[in-house]
Short mmCIF file of C-alpha atoms and ligand atoms in Angstrom, two decimals:
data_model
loop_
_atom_site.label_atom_id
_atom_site.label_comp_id
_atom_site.label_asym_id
_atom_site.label_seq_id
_atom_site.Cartn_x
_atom_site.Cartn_y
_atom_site.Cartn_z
CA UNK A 1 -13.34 -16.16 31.60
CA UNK A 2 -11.72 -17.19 28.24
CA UNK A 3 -9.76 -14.20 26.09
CA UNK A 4 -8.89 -14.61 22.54
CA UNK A 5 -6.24 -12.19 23.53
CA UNK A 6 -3.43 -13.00 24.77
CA UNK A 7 -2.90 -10.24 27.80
CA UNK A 8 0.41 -9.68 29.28
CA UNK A 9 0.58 -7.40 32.32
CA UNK A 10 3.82 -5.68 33.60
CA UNK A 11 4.51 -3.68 36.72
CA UNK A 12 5.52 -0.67 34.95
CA UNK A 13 6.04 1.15 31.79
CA UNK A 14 9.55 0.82 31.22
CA UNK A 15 9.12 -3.66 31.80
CA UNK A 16 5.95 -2.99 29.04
CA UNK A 17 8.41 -1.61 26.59
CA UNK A 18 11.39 -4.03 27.43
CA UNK A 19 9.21 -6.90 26.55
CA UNK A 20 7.85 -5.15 23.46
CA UNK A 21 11.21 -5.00 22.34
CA UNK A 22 12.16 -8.19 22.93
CA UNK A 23 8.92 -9.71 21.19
CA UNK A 24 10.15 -7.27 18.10
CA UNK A 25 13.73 -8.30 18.48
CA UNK A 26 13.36 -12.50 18.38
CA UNK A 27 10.85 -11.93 15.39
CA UNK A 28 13.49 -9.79 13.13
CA UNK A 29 15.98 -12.58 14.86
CA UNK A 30 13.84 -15.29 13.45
CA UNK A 31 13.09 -13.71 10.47
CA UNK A 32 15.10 -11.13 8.78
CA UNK A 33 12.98 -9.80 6.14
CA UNK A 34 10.08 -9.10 8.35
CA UNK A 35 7.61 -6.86 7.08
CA UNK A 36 6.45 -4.55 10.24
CA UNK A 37 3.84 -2.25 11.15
CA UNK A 38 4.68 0.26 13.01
CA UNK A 39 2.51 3.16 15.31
CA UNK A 40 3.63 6.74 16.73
CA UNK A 41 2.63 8.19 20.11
CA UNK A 42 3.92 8.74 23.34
CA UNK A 43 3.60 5.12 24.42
CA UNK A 44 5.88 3.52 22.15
CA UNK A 45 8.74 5.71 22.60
CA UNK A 46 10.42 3.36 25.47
CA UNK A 47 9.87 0.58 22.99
CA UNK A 48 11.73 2.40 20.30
CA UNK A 49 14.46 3.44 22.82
CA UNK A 50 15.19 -0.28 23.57
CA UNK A 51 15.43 -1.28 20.35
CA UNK A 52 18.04 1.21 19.31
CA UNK A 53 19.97 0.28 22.73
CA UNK A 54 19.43 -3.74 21.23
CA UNK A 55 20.97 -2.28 17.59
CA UNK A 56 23.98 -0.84 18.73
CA UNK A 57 24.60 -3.20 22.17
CA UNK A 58 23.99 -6.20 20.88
CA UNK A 59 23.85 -5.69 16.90
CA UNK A 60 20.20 -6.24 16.27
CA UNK A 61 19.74 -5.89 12.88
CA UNK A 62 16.92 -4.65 10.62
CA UNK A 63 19.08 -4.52 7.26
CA UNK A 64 16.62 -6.64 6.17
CA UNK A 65 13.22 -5.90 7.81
CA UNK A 66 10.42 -4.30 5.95
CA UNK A 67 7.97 -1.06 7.53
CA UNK A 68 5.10 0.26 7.12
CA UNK A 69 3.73 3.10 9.53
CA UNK A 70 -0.07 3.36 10.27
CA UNK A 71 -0.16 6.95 9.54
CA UNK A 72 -0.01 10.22 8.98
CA UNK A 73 -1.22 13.53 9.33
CA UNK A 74 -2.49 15.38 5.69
CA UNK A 75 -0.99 18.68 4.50
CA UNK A 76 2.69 18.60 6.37
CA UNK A 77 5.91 16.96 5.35
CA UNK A 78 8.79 14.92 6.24
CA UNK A 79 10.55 17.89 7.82
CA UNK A 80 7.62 19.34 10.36
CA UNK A 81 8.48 17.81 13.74
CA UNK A 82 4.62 17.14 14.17
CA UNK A 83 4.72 14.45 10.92
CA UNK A 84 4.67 11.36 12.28
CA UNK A 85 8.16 10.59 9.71
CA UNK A 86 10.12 13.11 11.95
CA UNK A 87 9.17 11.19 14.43
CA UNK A 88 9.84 7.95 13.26
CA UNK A 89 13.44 9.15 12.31
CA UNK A 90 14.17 10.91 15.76
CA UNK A 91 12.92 7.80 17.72
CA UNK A 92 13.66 4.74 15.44
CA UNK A 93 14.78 5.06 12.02
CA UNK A 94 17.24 7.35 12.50
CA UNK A 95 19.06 4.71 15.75
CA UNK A 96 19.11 1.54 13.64
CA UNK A 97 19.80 0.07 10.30
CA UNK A 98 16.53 -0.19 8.01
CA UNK A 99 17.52 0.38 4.75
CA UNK A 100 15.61 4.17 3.46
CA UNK A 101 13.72 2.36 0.59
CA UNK A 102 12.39 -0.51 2.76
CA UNK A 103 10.42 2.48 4.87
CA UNK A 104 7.06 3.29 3.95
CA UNK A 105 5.41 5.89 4.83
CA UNK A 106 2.00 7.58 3.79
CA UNK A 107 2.49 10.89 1.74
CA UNK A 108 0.42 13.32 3.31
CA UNK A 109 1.38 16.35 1.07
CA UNK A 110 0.51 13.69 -2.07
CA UNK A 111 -1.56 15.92 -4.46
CA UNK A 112 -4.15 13.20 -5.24
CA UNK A 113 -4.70 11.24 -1.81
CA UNK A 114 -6.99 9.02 -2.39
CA UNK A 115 -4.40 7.38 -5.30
CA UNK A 116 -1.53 7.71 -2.50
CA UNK A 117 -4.26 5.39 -0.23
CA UNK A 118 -4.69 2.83 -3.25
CA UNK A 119 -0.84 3.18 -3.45
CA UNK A 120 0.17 2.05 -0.39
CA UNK A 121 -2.39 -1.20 -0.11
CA UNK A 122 -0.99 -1.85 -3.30
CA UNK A 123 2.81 -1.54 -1.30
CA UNK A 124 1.34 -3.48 1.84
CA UNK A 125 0.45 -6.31 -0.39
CA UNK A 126 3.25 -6.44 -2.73
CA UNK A 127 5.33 -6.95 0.39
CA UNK A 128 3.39 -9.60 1.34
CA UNK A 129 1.34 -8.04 4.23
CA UNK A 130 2.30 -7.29 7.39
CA UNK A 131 4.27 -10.18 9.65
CA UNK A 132 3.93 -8.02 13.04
CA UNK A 133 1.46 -4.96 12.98
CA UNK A 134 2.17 -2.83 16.57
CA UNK A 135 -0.51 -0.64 18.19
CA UNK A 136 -1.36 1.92 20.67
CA UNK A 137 -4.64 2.99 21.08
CA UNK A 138 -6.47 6.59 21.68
CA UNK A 139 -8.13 7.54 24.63
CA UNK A 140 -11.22 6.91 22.43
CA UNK A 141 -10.17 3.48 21.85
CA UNK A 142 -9.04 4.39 17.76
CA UNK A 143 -6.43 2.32 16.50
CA UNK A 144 -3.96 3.67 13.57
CA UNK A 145 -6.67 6.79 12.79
CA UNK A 146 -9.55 4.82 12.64
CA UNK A 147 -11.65 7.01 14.72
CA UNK A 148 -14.91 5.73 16.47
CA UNK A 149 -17.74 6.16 13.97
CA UNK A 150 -20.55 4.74 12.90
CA UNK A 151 -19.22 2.57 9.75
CA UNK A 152 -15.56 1.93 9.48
CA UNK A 153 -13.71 1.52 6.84
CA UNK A 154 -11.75 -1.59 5.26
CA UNK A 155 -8.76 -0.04 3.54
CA UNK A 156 -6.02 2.55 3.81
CA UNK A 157 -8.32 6.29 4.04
CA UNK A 158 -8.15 10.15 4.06
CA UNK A 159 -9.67 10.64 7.95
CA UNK A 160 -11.61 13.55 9.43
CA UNK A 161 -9.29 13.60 13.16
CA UNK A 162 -11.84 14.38 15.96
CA UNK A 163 -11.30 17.18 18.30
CA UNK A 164 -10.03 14.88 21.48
CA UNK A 165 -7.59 13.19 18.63
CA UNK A 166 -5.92 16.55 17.50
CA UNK A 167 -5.99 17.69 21.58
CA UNK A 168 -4.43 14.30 22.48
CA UNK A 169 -1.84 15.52 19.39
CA UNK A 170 -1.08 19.00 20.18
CA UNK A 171 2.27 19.00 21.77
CA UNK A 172 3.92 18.51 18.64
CA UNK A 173 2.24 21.58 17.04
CA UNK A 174 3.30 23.75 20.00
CA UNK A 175 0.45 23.08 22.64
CA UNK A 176 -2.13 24.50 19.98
CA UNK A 177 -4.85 21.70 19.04
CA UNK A 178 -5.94 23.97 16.35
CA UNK A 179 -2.24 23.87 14.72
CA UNK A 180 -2.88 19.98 14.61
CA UNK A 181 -4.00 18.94 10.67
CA UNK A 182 -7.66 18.49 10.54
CA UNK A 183 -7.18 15.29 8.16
CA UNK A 184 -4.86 12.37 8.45
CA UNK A 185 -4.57 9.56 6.33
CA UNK A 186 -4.10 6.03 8.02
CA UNK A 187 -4.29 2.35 7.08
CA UNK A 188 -7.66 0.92 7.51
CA UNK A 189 -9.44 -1.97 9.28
CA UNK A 190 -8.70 -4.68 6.97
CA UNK A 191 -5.40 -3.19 6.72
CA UNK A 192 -4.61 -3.96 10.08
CA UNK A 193 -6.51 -7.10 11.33
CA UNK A 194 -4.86 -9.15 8.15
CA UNK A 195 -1.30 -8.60 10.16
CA UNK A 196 -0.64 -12.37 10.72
CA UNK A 197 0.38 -11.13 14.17
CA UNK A 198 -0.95 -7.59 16.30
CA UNK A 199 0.34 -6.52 19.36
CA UNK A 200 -1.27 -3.54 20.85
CA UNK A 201 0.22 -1.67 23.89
CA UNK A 202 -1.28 0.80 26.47
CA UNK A 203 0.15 2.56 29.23
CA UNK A 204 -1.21 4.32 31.81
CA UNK A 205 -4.50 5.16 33.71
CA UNK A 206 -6.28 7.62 30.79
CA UNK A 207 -5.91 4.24 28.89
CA UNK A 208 -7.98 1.91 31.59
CA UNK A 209 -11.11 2.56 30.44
CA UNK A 210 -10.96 2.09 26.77
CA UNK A 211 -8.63 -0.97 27.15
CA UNK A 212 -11.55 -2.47 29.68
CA UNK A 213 -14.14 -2.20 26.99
CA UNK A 214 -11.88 -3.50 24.25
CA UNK A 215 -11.08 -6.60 26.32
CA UNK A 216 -14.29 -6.91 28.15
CA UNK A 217 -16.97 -4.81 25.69
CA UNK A 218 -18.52 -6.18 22.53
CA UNK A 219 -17.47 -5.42 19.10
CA UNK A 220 -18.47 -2.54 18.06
CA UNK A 221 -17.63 0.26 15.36
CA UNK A 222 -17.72 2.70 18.49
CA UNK A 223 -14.38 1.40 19.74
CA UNK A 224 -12.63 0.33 16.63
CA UNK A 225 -9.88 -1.21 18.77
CA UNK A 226 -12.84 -4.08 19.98
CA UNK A 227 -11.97 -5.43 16.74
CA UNK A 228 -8.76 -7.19 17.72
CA UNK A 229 -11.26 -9.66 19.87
CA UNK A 230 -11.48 -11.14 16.40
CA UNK A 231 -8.11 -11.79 15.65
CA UNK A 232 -6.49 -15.10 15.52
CA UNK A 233 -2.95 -14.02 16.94
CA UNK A 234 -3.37 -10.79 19.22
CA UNK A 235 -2.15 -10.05 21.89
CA UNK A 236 -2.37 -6.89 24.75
CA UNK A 237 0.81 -5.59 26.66
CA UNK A 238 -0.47 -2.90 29.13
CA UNK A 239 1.53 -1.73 32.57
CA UNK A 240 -0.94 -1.81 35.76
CA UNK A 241 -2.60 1.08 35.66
CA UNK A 242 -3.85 0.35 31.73
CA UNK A 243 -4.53 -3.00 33.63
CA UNK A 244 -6.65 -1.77 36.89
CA UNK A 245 -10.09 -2.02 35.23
CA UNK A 246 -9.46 -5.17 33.73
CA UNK A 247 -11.44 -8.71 35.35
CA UNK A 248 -7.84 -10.61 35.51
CA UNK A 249 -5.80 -8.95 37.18
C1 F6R B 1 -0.21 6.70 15.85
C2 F6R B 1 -1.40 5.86 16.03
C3 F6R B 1 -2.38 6.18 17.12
C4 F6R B 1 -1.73 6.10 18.51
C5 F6R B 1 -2.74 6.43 19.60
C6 F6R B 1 -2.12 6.41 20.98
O1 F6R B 1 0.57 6.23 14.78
O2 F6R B 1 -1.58 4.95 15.29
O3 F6R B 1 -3.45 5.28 17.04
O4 F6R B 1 -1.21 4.82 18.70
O5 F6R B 1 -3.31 7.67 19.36
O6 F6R B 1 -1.22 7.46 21.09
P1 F6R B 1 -0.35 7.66 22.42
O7 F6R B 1 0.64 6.53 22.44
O8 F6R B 1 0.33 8.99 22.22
O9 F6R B 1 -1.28 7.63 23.57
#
């Protein structure tokens, strides 16, 4: 069988995200001012940890590098541990060296938010687009918040979560999936598939099944993540058990 994806299986979680980081590593190494797109979740948290080991071990540097996060949730700010910028500061941004007014971030507490949506396409392309967009992917086979649906949509969007989304996204909001925002806003389609380069990675068993129909399945607005079959430079980094439904092992 012939993939358009590139698929790179490791034994565990831990080689998934030491590889990750690598990838991310030799492209800032390559090229300094590389504009990045960057996810939240549990699964890229070992990929975050090795990059801040590569910063201050071996002086990886991101003076220079450019990000853009997928998303973020609507109606909570920078400080609520839940907001996917706390995050990003407690995992990444606050470990390594990206300059504050390189980071971009989606304003979820933006009083008009459809003009904060134009506003940050208008960013993404000023910067020149996106050099290396990374992924995870929801049990439901989303990418960024682009929830399965029957239409999806091109550009950066205000998003109606679904209930298994704001479940999957309780922890932050103290176990309570009806603390989790209703409405997110996140980067759309287009937004993501013109990244000259994706990478998406999945860990884990609850991730087998929607990672066997977005390798294996057809394209379809159902699993939005099917979409990177279309993609020029793609490629999947899953441990085994993301991998044990998969035809090549
Ligand atoms: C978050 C994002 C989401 C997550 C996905 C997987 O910025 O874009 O699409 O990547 O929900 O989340 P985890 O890694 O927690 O399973």
């Amino acid at each position: 069988m012939v993939f358009l994806l590139q698929i790179r299986i490791f034994d565990n979680e831990q080689q998934v995200a030491s590889a990750l980081a690598d990838h991310i590593a030799s492209a800032v190494r390559q090229q300094p001012g590389i504009v990045l797109g960057l996810p939240t979740g549990r699964t890229p948290i070992a990929t975050y940890a090795e990059l801040r080991r590569l910063h201050a071990e071996q002086g990886l540097s991101f003076a220079r590098a450019v990000t853009f996060n997928l998303d973020e949730f609507v109606g909570i700010d920078a400080s609520h541990p839940g907001s996917f910028r706390y995050y990003m500061e407690q995992h990444f941004f606050g470990g390594v060296d990206v300059p504050p007014e390189r980071i971009h971030f989606l304003n979820g507490m933006a009083k008009d938010l459809d003009t904060e949506c134009i506003r940050y396409e208008r960013d993404i392309a000023e910067a020149g687009g996106m050099d290396l967009q990374v992924l995870g992917i929801g049990g439901n086979g989303h990418i960024g918040f682009n929830e399965p649906a029957d239409e999806l949509i091109a550009s950066t969007h205000r998003v109606t979560l679904h209930a298994g989304t704001r479940r999957d996204n309780a922890a932050s909001f103290g176990g309570d999936p009806e603390r989790v925002p209703r409405e997110a806003l996140s980067m759309g389609m287009a937004t993501i598939l013109k990244a000259r380069m994706l990478i998406l990675v999945a860990t884990g068993a609850g991730k087998a099944r929607c990672v066997e129909r977005m390798i294996h399945g057809p394209l379809t607005t159902r699993l939005p993540a099917s979409f990177l079959q279309m993609h020029r430079s793609a490629a999947v980094y899953l441990d085994r058990p993301a991998a044990s439904l998969l035809a090549v092992e």
